[in-house]
Amino acid sequence: MMPVALAGLLTALCACQAPAQMDEASSTPEPAPAHQSSASPPAVASRDAEPTARHETRCGWFENPTPGNAWLTDRDRTWTIAMQGGAQAEGDWPGFDDEQWVATNGPHYGYGCACMSVTVDAGQGRILTIRDAQARPLSLCRADTALDEPQS
């Protein structure tokens, strides 16, 4: 009985590690698909698929200077949200009222202050998903000495 169980465990481990190995060889940081089977618990597949992903709340300057490009700069770093022609975080960006937005490239492009509940890939400096995004008064980011206001 033991050799059959051990063989099943080894098969399950190999199946879970294969997507992560393919992901490392790939140049794109896309998550590997989670495999559902009775021999492999979903938690193992999920951990292998996004080894550096974690949920966080980040507050700082949200910048959207041109179509398809956005990032959030907080006290720790600049997090990429979207790059035109490249990776795009899933979820909705914050919505800003006129008094919460500094237009730098026509009325639709510029920056504002925001807090976002996100899943990040810290190794890549990317926001992967946005769970919630709230615009904040500009004065909150301006008052934070750890933040430099974006250049107009």
mmCIF file of C-alpha atoms in Angstrom:
data_model
loop_
_atom_site.group_PDB
_atom_site.id
_atom_site.type_symbol
_atom_site.label_atom_id
_atom_site.label_comp_id
_atom_site.label_asym_id
_atom_site.label_seq_id
_atom_site.Cartn_x
_atom_site.Cartn_y
_atom_site.Cartn_z
ATOM 1 C CA MET A 1 0.000 0.000 0.000
ATOM 2 C CA MET A 2 2.779 2.446 0.838
ATOM 3 C CA PRO A 3 4.505 2.336 -2.591
ATOM 4 C CA VAL A 4 1.223 3.202 -4.379
ATOM 5 C CA ALA A 5 0.627 6.179 -2.053
ATOM 6 C CA LEU A 6 4.216 7.331 -2.468
ATOM 7 C CA ALA A 7 3.958 7.035 -6.252
ATOM 8 C CA GLY A 8 0.732 9.075 -6.205
ATOM 9 C CA LEU A 9 2.390 11.760 -4.073
ATOM 10 C CA LEU A 10 5.398 11.962 -6.400
ATOM 11 C CA THR A 11 3.103 12.222 -9.412
ATOM 12 C CA ALA A 12 1.151 15.028 -7.746
ATOM 13 C CA LEU A 13 4.357 16.901 -6.831
ATOM 14 C CA CYS A 14 5.700 16.643 -10.365
ATOM 15 C CA ALA A 15 2.380 17.868 -11.803
ATOM 16 C CA CYS A 16 2.396 20.897 -9.495
ATOM 17 C CA GLN A 17 5.994 21.840 -10.201
ATOM 18 C CA ALA A 18 5.777 21.584 -13.985
ATOM 19 C CA PRO A 19 3.780 24.820 -14.494
ATOM 20 C CA ALA A 20 6.170 26.784 -12.247
ATOM 21 C CA GLN A 21 9.168 25.508 -14.210
ATOM 22 C CA MET A 22 7.544 26.497 -17.484
ATOM 23 C CA ASP A 23 6.707 29.898 -15.989
ATOM 24 C CA GLU A 24 10.332 30.522 -14.996
ATOM 25 C CA ALA A 25 11.531 29.655 -18.494
ATOM 26 C CA SER A 26 8.983 31.999 -20.054
ATOM 27 C CA SER A 27 9.783 35.667 -20.478
ATOM 28 C CA THR A 28 6.261 36.660 -19.465
ATOM 29 C CA PRO A 29 5.324 36.720 -15.776
ATOM 30 C CA GLU A 30 1.876 35.200 -16.450
ATOM 31 C CA PRO A 31 0.661 32.848 -13.714
ATOM 32 C CA ALA A 32 0.646 29.154 -14.506
ATOM 33 C CA PRO A 33 -2.814 27.581 -14.700
ATOM 34 C CA ALA A 34 -3.998 25.962 -11.476
ATOM 35 C CA HIS A 35 -4.568 22.240 -11.910
ATOM 36 C CA GLN A 36 -7.522 20.689 -10.100
ATOM 37 C CA SER A 37 -7.186 17.020 -9.220
ATOM 38 C CA SER A 38 -7.803 14.768 -6.261
ATOM 39 C CA ALA A 39 -4.052 14.135 -5.946
ATOM 40 C CA SER A 40 -3.047 17.819 -5.883
ATOM 41 C CA PRO A 41 -4.544 20.363 -3.475
ATOM 42 C CA PRO A 42 -5.317 23.770 -5.058
ATOM 43 C CA ALA A 43 -3.243 25.627 -2.433
ATOM 44 C CA VAL A 44 -0.048 23.993 -3.690
ATOM 45 C CA ALA A 45 -0.760 24.896 -7.320
ATOM 46 C CA SER A 46 -1.635 28.476 -6.375
ATOM 47 C CA ARG A 47 1.546 28.943 -4.353
ATOM 48 C CA ASP A 48 3.653 27.645 -7.257
ATOM 49 C CA ALA A 49 1.853 29.847 -9.780
ATOM 50 C CA GLU A 50 2.500 33.208 -8.066
ATOM 51 C CA PRO A 51 5.393 32.767 -5.632
ATOM 52 C CA THR A 52 5.852 36.503 -4.992
ATOM 53 C CA ALA A 53 2.218 37.682 -5.209
ATOM 54 C CA ARG A 54 0.710 39.164 -2.052
ATOM 55 C CA HIS A 55 -2.301 41.286 -1.095
ATOM 56 C CA GLU A 56 -1.554 44.806 0.187
ATOM 57 C CA THR A 57 -3.026 48.263 0.582
ATOM 58 C CA ARG A 58 -0.926 50.911 -1.141
ATOM 59 C CA CYS A 59 -1.433 54.689 -1.033
ATOM 60 C CA GLY A 60 0.337 57.332 -3.059
ATOM 61 C CA TRP A 61 0.393 59.127 -6.392
ATOM 62 C CA PHE A 62 -1.607 57.413 -9.132
ATOM 63 C CA GLU A 63 -0.311 58.500 -12.531
ATOM 64 C CA ASN A 64 -1.951 57.971 -15.910
ATOM 65 C CA PRO A 65 0.057 60.248 -18.232
ATOM 66 C CA THR A 66 -0.921 58.654 -21.552
ATOM 67 C CA PRO A 67 -3.338 56.000 -22.841
ATOM 68 C CA GLY A 68 -2.634 52.515 -21.479
ATOM 69 C CA ASN A 69 0.093 53.637 -19.050
ATOM 70 C CA ALA A 70 -0.420 53.867 -15.298
ATOM 71 C CA TRP A 71 1.511 53.406 -12.097
ATOM 72 C CA LEU A 72 1.272 54.094 -8.384
ATOM 73 C CA THR A 73 4.189 55.634 -6.510
ATOM 74 C CA ASP A 74 4.034 55.134 -2.749
ATOM 75 C CA ARG A 75 6.603 55.562 0.015
ATOM 76 C CA ASP A 76 8.328 52.290 -0.967
ATOM 77 C CA ARG A 77 8.553 52.359 -4.766
ATOM 78 C CA THR A 78 6.775 52.852 -8.072
ATOM 79 C CA TRP A 79 4.361 50.029 -8.913
ATOM 80 C CA THR A 80 3.491 49.389 -12.559
ATOM 81 C CA ILE A 81 -0.261 49.083 -13.124
ATOM 82 C CA ALA A 82 -0.354 49.152 -16.927
ATOM 83 C CA MET A 83 2.032 49.533 -19.829
ATOM 84 C CA GLN A 84 0.685 50.250 -23.293
ATOM 85 C CA GLY A 85 1.012 47.056 -25.317
ATOM 86 C CA GLY A 86 2.100 45.128 -22.216
ATOM 87 C CA ALA A 87 0.821 43.866 -18.902
ATOM 88 C CA GLN A 88 -2.378 45.367 -17.511
ATOM 89 C CA ALA A 89 -3.580 44.869 -13.924
ATOM 90 C CA GLU A 90 -7.044 43.385 -13.584
ATOM 91 C CA GLY A 91 -9.628 45.551 -11.853
ATOM 92 C CA ASP A 92 -10.824 49.138 -11.908
ATOM 93 C CA TRP A 93 -8.609 52.168 -11.514
ATOM 94 C CA PRO A 94 -9.654 54.887 -9.064
ATOM 95 C CA GLY A 95 -12.169 57.451 -10.275
ATOM 96 C CA PHE A 96 -11.184 61.059 -9.625
ATOM 97 C CA ASP A 97 -13.310 64.183 -9.318
ATOM 98 C CA ASP A 98 -11.953 67.363 -10.929
ATOM 99 C CA GLU A 99 -10.600 68.664 -7.601
ATOM 100 C CA GLN A 100 -8.739 65.353 -7.044
ATOM 101 C CA TRP A 101 -6.996 65.315 -10.431
ATOM 102 C CA VAL A 102 -4.074 67.270 -11.890
ATOM 103 C CA ALA A 103 -4.386 67.218 -15.684
ATOM 104 C CA THR A 104 -1.010 67.126 -17.443
ATOM 105 C CA ASN A 105 -1.888 65.875 -20.923
ATOM 106 C CA GLY A 106 -5.380 67.044 -21.764
ATOM 107 C CA PRO A 107 -8.266 66.611 -19.346
ATOM 108 C CA HIS A 108 -8.064 62.813 -19.077
ATOM 109 C CA TYR A 109 -4.373 62.228 -18.379
ATOM 110 C CA GLY A 110 -2.397 63.283 -15.332
ATOM 111 C CA TYR A 111 -2.234 62.253 -11.693
ATOM 112 C CA GLY A 112 -4.072 62.123 -8.403
ATOM 113 C CA CYS A 113 -3.788 60.743 -4.885
ATOM 114 C CA ALA A 114 -5.216 57.274 -4.256
ATOM 115 C CA CYS A 115 -5.335 54.275 -1.944
ATOM 116 C CA MET A 116 -5.617 50.895 -3.579
ATOM 117 C CA SER A 117 -6.229 47.402 -2.250
ATOM 118 C CA VAL A 118 -4.097 45.305 -4.602
ATOM 119 C CA THR A 119 -2.299 42.068 -5.225
ATOM 120 C CA VAL A 120 1.306 42.770 -6.149
ATOM 121 C CA ASP A 121 4.299 40.941 -7.512
ATOM 122 C CA ALA A 122 6.980 42.611 -5.408
ATOM 123 C CA GLY A 123 9.811 41.019 -7.380
ATOM 124 C CA GLN A 124 8.549 42.581 -10.617
ATOM 125 C CA GLY A 125 7.223 45.779 -9.019
ATOM 126 C CA ARG A 126 3.830 45.142 -10.609
ATOM 127 C CA ILE A 127 0.271 45.434 -9.453
ATOM 128 C CA LEU A 128 -1.469 42.291 -10.679
ATOM 129 C CA THR A 129 -5.038 42.879 -9.516
ATOM 130 C CA ILE A 130 -6.923 45.820 -8.075
ATOM 131 C CA ARG A 131 -9.577 44.818 -5.559
ATOM 132 C CA ASP A 132 -10.556 48.349 -4.565
ATOM 133 C CA ALA A 133 -9.287 51.800 -5.551
ATOM 134 C CA GLN A 134 -10.290 55.058 -3.908
ATOM 135 C CA ALA A 135 -9.341 58.568 -4.967
ATOM 136 C CA ARG A 136 -8.145 60.767 -2.092
ATOM 137 C CA PRO A 137 -7.746 64.521 -1.721
ATOM 138 C CA LEU A 138 -4.520 65.790 -3.286
ATOM 139 C CA SER A 139 -3.642 67.348 0.070
ATOM 140 C CA LEU A 140 -3.119 63.911 1.647
ATOM 141 C CA CYS A 141 -0.335 62.946 -0.745
ATOM 142 C CA ARG A 142 1.115 66.452 -0.723
ATOM 143 C CA ALA A 143 1.332 66.345 3.086
ATOM 144 C CA ASP A 144 3.195 63.015 3.088
ATOM 145 C CA THR A 145 6.913 63.921 3.174
ATOM 146 C CA ALA A 146 7.823 60.442 1.867
ATOM 147 C CA LEU A 147 6.068 61.199 -1.440
ATOM 148 C CA ASP A 148 7.301 63.477 -4.197
ATOM 149 C CA GLU A 149 4.535 65.007 -6.285
ATOM 150 C CA PRO A 150 4.803 64.014 -9.954
ATOM 151 C CA GLN A 151 6.172 66.616 -12.352
ATOM 152 C CA SER A 152 3.561 68.318 -14.518
#
